[in-house]
Short mmCIF file of C-alpha atoms in Angstrom, two decimals:
data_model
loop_
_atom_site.label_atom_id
_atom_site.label_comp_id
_atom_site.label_asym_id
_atom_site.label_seq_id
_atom_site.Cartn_x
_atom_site.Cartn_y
_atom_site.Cartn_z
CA UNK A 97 -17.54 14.47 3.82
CA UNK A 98 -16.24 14.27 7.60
CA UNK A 99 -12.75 13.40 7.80
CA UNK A 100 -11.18 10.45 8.76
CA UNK A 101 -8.60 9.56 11.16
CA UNK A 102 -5.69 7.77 9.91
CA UNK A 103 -6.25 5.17 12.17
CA UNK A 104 -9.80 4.16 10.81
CA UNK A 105 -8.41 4.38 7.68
CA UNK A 106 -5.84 2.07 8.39
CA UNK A 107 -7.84 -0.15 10.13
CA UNK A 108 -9.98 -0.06 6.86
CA UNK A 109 -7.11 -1.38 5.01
CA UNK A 110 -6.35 -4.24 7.12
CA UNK A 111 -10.10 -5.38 6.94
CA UNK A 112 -9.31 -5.13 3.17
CA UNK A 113 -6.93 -8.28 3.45
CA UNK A 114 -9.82 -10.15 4.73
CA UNK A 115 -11.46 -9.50 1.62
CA UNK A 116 -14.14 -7.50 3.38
CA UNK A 117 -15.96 -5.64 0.95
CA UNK A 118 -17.82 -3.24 2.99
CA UNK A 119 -14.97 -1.88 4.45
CA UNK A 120 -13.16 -1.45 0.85
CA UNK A 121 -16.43 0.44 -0.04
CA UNK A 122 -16.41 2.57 3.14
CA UNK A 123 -12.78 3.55 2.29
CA UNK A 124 -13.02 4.66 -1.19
CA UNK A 125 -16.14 6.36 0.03
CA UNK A 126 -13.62 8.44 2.51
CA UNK A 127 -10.36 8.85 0.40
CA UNK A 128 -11.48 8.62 -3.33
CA UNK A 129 -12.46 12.69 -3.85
CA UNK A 130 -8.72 13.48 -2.49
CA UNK A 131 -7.42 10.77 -4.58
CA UNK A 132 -9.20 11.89 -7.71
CA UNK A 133 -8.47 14.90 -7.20
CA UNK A 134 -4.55 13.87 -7.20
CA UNK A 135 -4.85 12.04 -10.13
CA UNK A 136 -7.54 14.67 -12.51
CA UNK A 137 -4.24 16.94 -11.63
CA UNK A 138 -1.61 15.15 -13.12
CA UNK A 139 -3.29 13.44 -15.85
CA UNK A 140 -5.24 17.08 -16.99
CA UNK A 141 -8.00 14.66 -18.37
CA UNK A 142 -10.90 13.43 -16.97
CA UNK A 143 -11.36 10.25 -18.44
CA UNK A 144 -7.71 9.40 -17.73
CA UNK A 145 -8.46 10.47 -14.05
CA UNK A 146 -11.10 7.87 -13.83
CA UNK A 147 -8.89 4.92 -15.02
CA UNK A 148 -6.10 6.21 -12.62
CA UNK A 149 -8.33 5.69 -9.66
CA UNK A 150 -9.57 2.88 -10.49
CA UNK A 151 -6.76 1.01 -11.40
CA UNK A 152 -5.35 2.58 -7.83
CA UNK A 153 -8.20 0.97 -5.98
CA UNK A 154 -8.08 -2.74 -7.92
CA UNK A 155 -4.00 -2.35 -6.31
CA UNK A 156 -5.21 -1.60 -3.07
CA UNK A 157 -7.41 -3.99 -2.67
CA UNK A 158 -4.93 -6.26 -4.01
CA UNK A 159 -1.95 -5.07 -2.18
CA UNK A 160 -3.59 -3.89 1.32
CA UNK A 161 -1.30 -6.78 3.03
CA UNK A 162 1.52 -5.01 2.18
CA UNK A 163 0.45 -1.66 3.54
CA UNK A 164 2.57 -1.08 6.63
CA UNK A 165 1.16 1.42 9.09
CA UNK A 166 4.44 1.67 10.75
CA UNK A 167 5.94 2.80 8.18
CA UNK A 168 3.24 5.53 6.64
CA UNK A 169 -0.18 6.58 7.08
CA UNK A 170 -2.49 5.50 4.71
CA UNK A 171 -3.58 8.56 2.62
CA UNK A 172 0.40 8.58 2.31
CA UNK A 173 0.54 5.02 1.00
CA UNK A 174 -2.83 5.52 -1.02
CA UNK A 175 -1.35 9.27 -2.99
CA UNK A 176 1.58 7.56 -3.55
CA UNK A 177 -0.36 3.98 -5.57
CA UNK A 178 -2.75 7.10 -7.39
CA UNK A 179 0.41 9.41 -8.07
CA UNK A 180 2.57 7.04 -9.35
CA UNK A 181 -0.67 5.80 -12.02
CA UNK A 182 -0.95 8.91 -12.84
CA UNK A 183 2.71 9.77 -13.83
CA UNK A 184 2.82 6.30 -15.53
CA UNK A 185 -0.39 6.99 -17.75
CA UNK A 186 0.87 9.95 -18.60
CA UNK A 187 4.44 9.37 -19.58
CA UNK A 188 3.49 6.16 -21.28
CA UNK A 189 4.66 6.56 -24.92
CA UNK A 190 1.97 8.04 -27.15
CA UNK A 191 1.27 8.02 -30.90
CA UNK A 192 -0.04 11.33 -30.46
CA UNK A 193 2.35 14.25 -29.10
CA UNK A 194 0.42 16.09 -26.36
CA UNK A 195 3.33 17.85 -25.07
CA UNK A 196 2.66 20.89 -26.62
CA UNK A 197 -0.73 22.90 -27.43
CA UNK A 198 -2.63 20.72 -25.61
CA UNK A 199 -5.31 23.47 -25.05
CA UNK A 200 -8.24 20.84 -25.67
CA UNK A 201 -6.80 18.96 -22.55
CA UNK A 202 -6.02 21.60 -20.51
CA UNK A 203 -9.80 22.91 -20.89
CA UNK A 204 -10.46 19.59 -18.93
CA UNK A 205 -9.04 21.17 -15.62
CA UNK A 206 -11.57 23.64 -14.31
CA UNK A 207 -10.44 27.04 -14.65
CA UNK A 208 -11.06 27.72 -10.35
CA UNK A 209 -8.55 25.00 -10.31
CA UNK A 210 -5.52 26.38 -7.91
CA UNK A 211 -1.90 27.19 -9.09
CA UNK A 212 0.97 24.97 -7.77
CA UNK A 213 2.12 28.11 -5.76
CA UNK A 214 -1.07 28.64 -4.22
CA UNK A 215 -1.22 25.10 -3.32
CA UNK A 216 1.69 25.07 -1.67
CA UNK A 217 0.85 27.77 0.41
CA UNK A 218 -2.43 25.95 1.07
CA UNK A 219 -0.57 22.87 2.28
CA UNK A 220 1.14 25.23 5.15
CA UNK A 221 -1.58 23.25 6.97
CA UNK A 222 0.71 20.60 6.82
CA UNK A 223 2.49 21.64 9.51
CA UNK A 224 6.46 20.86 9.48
CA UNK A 225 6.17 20.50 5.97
CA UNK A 226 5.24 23.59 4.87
CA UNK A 227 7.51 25.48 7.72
CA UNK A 228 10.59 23.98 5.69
CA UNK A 229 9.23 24.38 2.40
CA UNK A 230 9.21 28.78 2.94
CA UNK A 231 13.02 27.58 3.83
CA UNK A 232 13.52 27.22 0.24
CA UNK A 233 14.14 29.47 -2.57
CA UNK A 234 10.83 31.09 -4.72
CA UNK A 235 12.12 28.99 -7.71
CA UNK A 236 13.14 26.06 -5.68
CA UNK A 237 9.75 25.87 -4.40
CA UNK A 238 7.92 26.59 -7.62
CA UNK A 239 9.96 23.46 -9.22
CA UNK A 240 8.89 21.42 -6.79
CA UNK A 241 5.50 22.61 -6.29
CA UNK A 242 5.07 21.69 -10.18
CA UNK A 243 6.16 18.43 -10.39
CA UNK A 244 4.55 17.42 -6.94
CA UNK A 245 1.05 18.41 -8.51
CA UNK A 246 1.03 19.07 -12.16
CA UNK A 247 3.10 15.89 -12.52
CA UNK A 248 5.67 17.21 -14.95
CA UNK A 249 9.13 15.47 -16.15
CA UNK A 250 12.02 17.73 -15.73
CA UNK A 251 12.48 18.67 -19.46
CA UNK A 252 8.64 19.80 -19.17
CA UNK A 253 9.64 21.78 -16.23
CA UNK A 254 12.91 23.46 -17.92
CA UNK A 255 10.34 24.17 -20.81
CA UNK A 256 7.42 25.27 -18.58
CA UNK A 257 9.72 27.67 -16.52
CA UNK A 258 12.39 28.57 -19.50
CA UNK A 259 15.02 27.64 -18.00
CA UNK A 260 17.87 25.50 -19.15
CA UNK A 261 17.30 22.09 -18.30
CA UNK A 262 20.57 21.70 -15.93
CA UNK A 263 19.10 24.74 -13.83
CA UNK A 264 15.70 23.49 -12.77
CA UNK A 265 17.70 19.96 -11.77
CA UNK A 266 19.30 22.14 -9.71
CA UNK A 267 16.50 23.99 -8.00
CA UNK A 268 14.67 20.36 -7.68
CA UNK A 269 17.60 18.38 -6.18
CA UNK A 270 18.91 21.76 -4.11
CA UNK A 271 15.33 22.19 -2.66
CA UNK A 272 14.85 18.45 -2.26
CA UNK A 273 18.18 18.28 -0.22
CA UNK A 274 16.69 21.22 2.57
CA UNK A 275 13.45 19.97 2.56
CA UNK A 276 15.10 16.98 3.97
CA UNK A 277 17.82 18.11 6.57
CA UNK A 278 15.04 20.33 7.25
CA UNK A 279 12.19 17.85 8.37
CA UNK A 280 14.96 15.97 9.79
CA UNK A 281 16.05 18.07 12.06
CA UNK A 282 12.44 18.24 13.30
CA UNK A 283 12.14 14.42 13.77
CA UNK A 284 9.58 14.18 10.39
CA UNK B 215 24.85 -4.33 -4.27
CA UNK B 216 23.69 -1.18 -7.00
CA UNK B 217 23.27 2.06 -5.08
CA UNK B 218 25.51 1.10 -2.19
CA UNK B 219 25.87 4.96 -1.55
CA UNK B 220 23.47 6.13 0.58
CA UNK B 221 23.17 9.53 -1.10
CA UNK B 222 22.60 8.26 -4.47
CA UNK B 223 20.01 6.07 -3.12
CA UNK B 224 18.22 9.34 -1.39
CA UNK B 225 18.95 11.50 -4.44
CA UNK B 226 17.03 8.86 -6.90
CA UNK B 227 14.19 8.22 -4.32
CA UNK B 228 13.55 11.84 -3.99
CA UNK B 229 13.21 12.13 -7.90
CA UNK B 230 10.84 9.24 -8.33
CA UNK B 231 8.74 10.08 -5.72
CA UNK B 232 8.42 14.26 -6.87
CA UNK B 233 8.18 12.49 -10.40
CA UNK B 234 10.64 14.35 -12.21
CA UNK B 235 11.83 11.10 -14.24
CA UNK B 236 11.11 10.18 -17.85
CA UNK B 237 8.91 6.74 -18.22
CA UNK B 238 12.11 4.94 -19.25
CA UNK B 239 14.30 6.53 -15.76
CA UNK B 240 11.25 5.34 -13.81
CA UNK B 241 10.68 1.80 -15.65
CA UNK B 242 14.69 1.59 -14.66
CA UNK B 243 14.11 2.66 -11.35
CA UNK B 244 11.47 0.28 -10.38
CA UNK B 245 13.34 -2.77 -11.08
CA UNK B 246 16.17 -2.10 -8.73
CA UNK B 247 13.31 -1.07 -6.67
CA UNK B 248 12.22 -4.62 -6.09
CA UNK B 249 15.01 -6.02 -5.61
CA UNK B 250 17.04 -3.24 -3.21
CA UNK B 251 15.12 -3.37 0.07
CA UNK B 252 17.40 -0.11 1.23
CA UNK B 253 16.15 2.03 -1.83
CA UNK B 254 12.35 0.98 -0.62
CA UNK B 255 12.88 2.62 2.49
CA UNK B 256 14.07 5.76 0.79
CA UNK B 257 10.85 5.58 -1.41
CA UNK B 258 9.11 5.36 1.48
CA UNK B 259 10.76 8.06 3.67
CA UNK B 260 10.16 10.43 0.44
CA UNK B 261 6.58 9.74 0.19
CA UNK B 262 6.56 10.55 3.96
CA UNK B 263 7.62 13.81 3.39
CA UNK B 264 6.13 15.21 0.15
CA UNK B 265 2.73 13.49 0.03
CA UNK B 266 1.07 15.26 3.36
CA UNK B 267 1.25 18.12 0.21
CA UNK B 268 -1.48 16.64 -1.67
CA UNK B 269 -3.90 17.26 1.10
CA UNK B 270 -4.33 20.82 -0.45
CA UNK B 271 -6.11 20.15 -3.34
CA UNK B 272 -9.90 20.87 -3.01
CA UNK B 273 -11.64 17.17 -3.42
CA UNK B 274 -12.79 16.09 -6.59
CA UNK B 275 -15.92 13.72 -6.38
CA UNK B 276 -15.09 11.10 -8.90
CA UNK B 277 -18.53 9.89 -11.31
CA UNK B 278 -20.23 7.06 -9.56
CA UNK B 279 -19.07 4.80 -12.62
CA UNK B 280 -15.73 4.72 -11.06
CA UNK B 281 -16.77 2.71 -8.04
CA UNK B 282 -19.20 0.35 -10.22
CA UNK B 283 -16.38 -0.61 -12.38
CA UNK B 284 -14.23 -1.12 -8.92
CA UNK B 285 -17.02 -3.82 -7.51
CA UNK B 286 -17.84 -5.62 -10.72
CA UNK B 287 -13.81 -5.95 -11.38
CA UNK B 288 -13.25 -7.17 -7.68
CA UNK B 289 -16.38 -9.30 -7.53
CA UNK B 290 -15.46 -10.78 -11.24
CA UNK B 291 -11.97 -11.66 -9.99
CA UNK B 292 -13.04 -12.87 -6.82
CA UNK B 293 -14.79 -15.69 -9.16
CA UNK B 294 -12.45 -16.33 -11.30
CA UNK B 295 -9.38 -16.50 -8.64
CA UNK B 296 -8.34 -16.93 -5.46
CA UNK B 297 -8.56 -14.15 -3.51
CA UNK B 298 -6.61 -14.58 -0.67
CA UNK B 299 -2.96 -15.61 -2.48
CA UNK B 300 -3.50 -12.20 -4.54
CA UNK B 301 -3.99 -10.28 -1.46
CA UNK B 302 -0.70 -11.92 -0.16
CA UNK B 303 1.65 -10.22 -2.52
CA UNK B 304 4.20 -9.80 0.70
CA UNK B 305 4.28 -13.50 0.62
CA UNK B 306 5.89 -13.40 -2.75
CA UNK B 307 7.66 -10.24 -2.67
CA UNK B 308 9.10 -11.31 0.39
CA UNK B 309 12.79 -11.09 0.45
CA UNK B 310 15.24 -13.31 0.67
CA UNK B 311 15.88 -13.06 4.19
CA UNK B 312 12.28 -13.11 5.26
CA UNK B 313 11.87 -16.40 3.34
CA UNK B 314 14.96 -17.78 5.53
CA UNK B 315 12.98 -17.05 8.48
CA UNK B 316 9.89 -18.46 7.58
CA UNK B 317 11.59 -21.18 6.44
CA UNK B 318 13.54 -21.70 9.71
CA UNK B 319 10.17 -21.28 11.21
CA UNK B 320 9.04 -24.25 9.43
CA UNK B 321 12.00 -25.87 10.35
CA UNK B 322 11.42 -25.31 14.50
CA UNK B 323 7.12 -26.52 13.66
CA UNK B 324 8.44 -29.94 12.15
CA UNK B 325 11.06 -31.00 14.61
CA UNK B 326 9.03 -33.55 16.26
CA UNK B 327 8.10 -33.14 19.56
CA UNK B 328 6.11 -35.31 22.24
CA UNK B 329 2.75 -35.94 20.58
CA UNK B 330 4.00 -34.36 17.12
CA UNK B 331 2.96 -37.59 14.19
CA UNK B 332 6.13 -39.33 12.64
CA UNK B 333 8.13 -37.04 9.51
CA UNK B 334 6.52 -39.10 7.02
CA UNK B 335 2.67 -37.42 7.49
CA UNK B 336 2.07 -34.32 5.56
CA UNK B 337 1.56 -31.28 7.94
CA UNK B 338 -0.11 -28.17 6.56
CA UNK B 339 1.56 -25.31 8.00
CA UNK B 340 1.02 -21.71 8.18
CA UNK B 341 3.47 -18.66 9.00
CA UNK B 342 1.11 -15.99 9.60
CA UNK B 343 3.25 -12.53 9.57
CA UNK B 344 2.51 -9.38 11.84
CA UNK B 345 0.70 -6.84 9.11
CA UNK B 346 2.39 -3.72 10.38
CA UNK B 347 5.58 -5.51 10.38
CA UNK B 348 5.61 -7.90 8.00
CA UNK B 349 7.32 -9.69 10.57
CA UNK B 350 6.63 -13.77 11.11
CA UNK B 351 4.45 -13.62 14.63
CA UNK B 352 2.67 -16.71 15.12
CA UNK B 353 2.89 -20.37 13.33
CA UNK B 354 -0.55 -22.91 12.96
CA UNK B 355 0.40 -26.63 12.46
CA UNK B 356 -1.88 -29.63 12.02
CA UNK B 357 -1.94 -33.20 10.53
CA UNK B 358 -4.25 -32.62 7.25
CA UNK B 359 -6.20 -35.34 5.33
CA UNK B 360 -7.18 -37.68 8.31
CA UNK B 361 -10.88 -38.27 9.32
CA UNK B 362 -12.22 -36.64 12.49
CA UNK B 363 -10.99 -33.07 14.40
CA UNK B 364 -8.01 -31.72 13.89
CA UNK B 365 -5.16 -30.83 16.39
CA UNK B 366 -3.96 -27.79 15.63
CA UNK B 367 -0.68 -26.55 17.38
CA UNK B 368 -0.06 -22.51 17.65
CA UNK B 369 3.01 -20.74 18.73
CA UNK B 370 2.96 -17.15 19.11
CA UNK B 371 6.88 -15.64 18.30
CA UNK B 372 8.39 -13.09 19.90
CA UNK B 373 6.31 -11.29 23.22
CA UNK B 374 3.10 -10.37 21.87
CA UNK B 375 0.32 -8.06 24.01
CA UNK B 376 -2.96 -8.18 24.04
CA UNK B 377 -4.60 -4.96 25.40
CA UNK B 378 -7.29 -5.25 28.48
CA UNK B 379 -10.88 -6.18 27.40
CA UNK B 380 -9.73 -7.48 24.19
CA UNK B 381 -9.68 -11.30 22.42
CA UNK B 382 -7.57 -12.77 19.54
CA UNK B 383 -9.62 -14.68 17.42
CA UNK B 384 -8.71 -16.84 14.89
CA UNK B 385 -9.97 -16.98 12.04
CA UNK B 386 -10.08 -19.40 8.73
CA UNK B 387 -9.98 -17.99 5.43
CA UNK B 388 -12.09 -20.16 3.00
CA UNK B 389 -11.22 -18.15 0.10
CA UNK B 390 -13.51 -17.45 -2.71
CA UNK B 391 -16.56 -15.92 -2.13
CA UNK B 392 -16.63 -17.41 1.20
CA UNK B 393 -16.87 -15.83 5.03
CA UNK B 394 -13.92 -15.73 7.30
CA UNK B 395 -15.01 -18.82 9.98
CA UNK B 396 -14.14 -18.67 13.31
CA UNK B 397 -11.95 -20.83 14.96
CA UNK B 398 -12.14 -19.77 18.59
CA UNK B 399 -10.12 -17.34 21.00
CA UNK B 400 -6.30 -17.84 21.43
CA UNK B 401 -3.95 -16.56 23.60
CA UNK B 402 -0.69 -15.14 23.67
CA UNK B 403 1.15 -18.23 25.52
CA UNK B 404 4.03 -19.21 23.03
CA UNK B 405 2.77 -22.57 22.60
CA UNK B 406 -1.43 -23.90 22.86
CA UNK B 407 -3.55 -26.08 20.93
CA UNK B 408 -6.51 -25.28 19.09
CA UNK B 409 -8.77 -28.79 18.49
CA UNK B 410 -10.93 -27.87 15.13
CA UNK B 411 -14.15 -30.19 15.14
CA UNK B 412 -14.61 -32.54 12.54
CA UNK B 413 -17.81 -30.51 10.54
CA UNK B 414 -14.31 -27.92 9.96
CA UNK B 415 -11.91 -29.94 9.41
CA UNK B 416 -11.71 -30.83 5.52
CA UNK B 417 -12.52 -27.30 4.80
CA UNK B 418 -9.58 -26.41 7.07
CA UNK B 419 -7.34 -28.40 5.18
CA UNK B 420 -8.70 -26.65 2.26
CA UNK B 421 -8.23 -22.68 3.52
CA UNK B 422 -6.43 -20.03 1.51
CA UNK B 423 -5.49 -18.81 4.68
CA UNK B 424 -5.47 -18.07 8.54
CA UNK B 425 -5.99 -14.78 10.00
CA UNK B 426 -6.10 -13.52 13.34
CA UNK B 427 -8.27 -10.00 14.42
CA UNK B 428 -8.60 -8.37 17.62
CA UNK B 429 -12.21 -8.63 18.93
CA UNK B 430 -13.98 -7.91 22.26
CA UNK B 431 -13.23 -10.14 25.19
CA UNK B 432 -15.15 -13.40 25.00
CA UNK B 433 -14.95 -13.25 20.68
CA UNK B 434 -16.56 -11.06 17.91
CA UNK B 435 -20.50 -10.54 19.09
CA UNK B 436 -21.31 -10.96 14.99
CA UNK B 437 -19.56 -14.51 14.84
CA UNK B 438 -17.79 -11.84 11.51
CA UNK B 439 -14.04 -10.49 12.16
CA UNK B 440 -15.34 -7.37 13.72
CA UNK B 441 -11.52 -5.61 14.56
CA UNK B 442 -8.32 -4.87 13.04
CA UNK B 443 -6.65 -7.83 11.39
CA UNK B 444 -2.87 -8.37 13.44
CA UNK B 445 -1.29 -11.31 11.70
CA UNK B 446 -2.50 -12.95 8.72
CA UNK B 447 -0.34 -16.09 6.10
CA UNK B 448 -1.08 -18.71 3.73
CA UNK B 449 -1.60 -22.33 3.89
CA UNK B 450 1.54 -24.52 2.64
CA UNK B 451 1.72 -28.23 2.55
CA UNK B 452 4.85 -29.42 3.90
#
């Protein structure tokens, strides 16, 4: 699929508010794959995946008025509707526990599927971004770089990484704080 | 106001956006979210930074079911509702001090002027705001309910440009399952008139909404919005 520039896309969304169902379709037929692929990460489940996006898309078709394109771009605005669906869906209270041995969900996520750490170093594409993340510390990043794609709470983390729970806040708010004064300082 | 401090603000954004909270820290956080315009922009300056990381996952193709339940859902609400008003969630969401300003907007459209009908006529007014700002940028006026064309008076707010070789179009917004109609080319004078012709004008007193899109000079060759959509508002009765 050929990329598209942020400006189509965004240009897309304002056609959106004009009800204009062609260019809706034409959008989700350029962002959806990156957008599943956000939300089949966090979620670990298919099925869940597929309710994610499309509740994400029903919102922005809804909400594309109040997509400001001076204030983000719009795969920005559009990971940020499918992220936070995802990390509501999947800290919604549950009858079942799925915290733990959850090896019947995890088999959902195909096995070729990268690490957080690999991803991170895949997103040095991303230009400023990934130049202040090697600023951090190994753990700081790996805290980060697991919540940002796996999705998981900061108890999951402390558990995931066993650590106590007070530590990883530590590496997540430290790492948060240089990421910023970092990008900052370069005008991001 | 909660979160006055600055840093607390940034510390709480940065969590919510990474997605470190439990559901109940996150339910909390989103109602002071609404309400506490200064902890949006953190949101927003968060997702700036951390969601360019998402671009390295390999895509996933979602099933093709995904989009069919999309289109029947949109098309089944389309029928059911109007579409316009739920695409206007700004309108509603809109703060306090945006509502002042449209509302001293409406203010400076009914202080009559030479050729403005007495106070006691209903005037359907629209405050159509800038997208990208969410600023108000232009204000429609007319005299609804009356047989024959209607007058409709435009001001444009602030010092808007229109780039070379380009139109503004306005457009109506029928709502339902209906096409945008065209109600000519405007320009960006702060005051004109725009005379709708009679076949329009009950529908026009009708419209969900107004919207205006950039087209080619001399108006969109498909007689369709063809360009990007600058200002857009509801219709209110006054």
């Amino acid at each position: 699929m050929t990329a598209m520039d942020a400006e189509q896309l965004s240009e897309l969304l304002s056609r959106c508010v004009l009800r204009d169902q062609r260019a809706f379709k034409t959008l989700y037929h350029y962002s959806s794959a990156k957008l599943f692929a956000v939300a089949v990460r966090i979620t670990r489940r298919r099925d869940w995946a597929e309710e994610v996006l499309q509740e994400s898309f029903i919102n922005i078709w809804n909400h594309a008025s109040g997509y400001n394109a001076a204030k983000s771009a719009p795969m920005t605005w559009m990971t940020a509707i499918v992220r936070n669906r995802a990390l509501d869906l999947l800290r919604r209270p549950r009858e079942v526990e799925i915290d733990e041995g959850h090896e019947d969900l995890m088999a959902s996520i195909p096995d070729e599927s990268p690490g957080p750490e690999e991803l991170l170093k895949q997103s040095i594409e991303a230009g400023a971004l990934a130049e202040c993340m090697k600023q951090l510390t190994g753990e700081q990043q790996k805290s980060i770089a697991l919540a940002f794609f796996n999705g998981l709470s900061h108890g999951e983390l402390a558990r995931q990484m066993q650590k106590p729970l007070g530590t990883v806040k530590t590496w997540i708010r430290r790492g948060l704080e240089r990421l910023k004064s970092c990008l900052d300082a370069r005008g991001i | 106001m909660k979160f006055a401090n600055r840093e607390l603000r940034n510390k709480l954004a940065a969590e919510y956006v990474l997605g470190t909270m439990s559901a109940h820290a996150r339910r909390r956080f989103e109602i002071n979210l609404k309400e506490n315009p200064a902890l949006r922009r953190a949101v927003s300056e968060w997702e700036k930074r951390l969601m360019p990381l998402a671009l390295a996952l390999p895509e996933v193709e979602p099933p093709p079911r995904v989009w069919q339940a999309i289109e029947s859902r949109i098309r089944a609400s389309r029928q059911a509702r109007s579409g316009f008003w739920e695409s206007l969630s700004f309108w509603r969401l809109s703060s306090i001090a945006t509502g002042l300003v449209a509302l001293a907007l409406l203010t400076l459209v009914m202080v009559p002027g030479p050729g403005v009908p007495p106070a006691d006529g209903i005037r359907m007014v629209v405050v159509m705001n800038d997208l990208k700002t969410r600023n108000p940028a232009m204000t429609v006026s007319w005299e609804p309910g009356k047989p024959g064309k209607r007058v409709m008076r435009i001001r444009v707010l602030g010092h808007a440009e229109m780039a070379p070789g380009t139109a503004w179009e306005l457009w109506m917004l029928p709502g339902k399952d209906q096409k945008p109609v065209s109600l000519g080319l405007i320009t960006t004078h702060d005051a004109q008139t725009v005379i709708v012709p009679e076949p329009l004008a009950a529908k026009l007193d009708r419209a969900q909404g107004l919207a205006m899109s950039v087209e080619p000079s001399g108006g969109s060759p498909t007689g369709s919005p063809t360009g990007p959509v600058l200002y857009a508002g509801p219709l209110v009765e006054t």
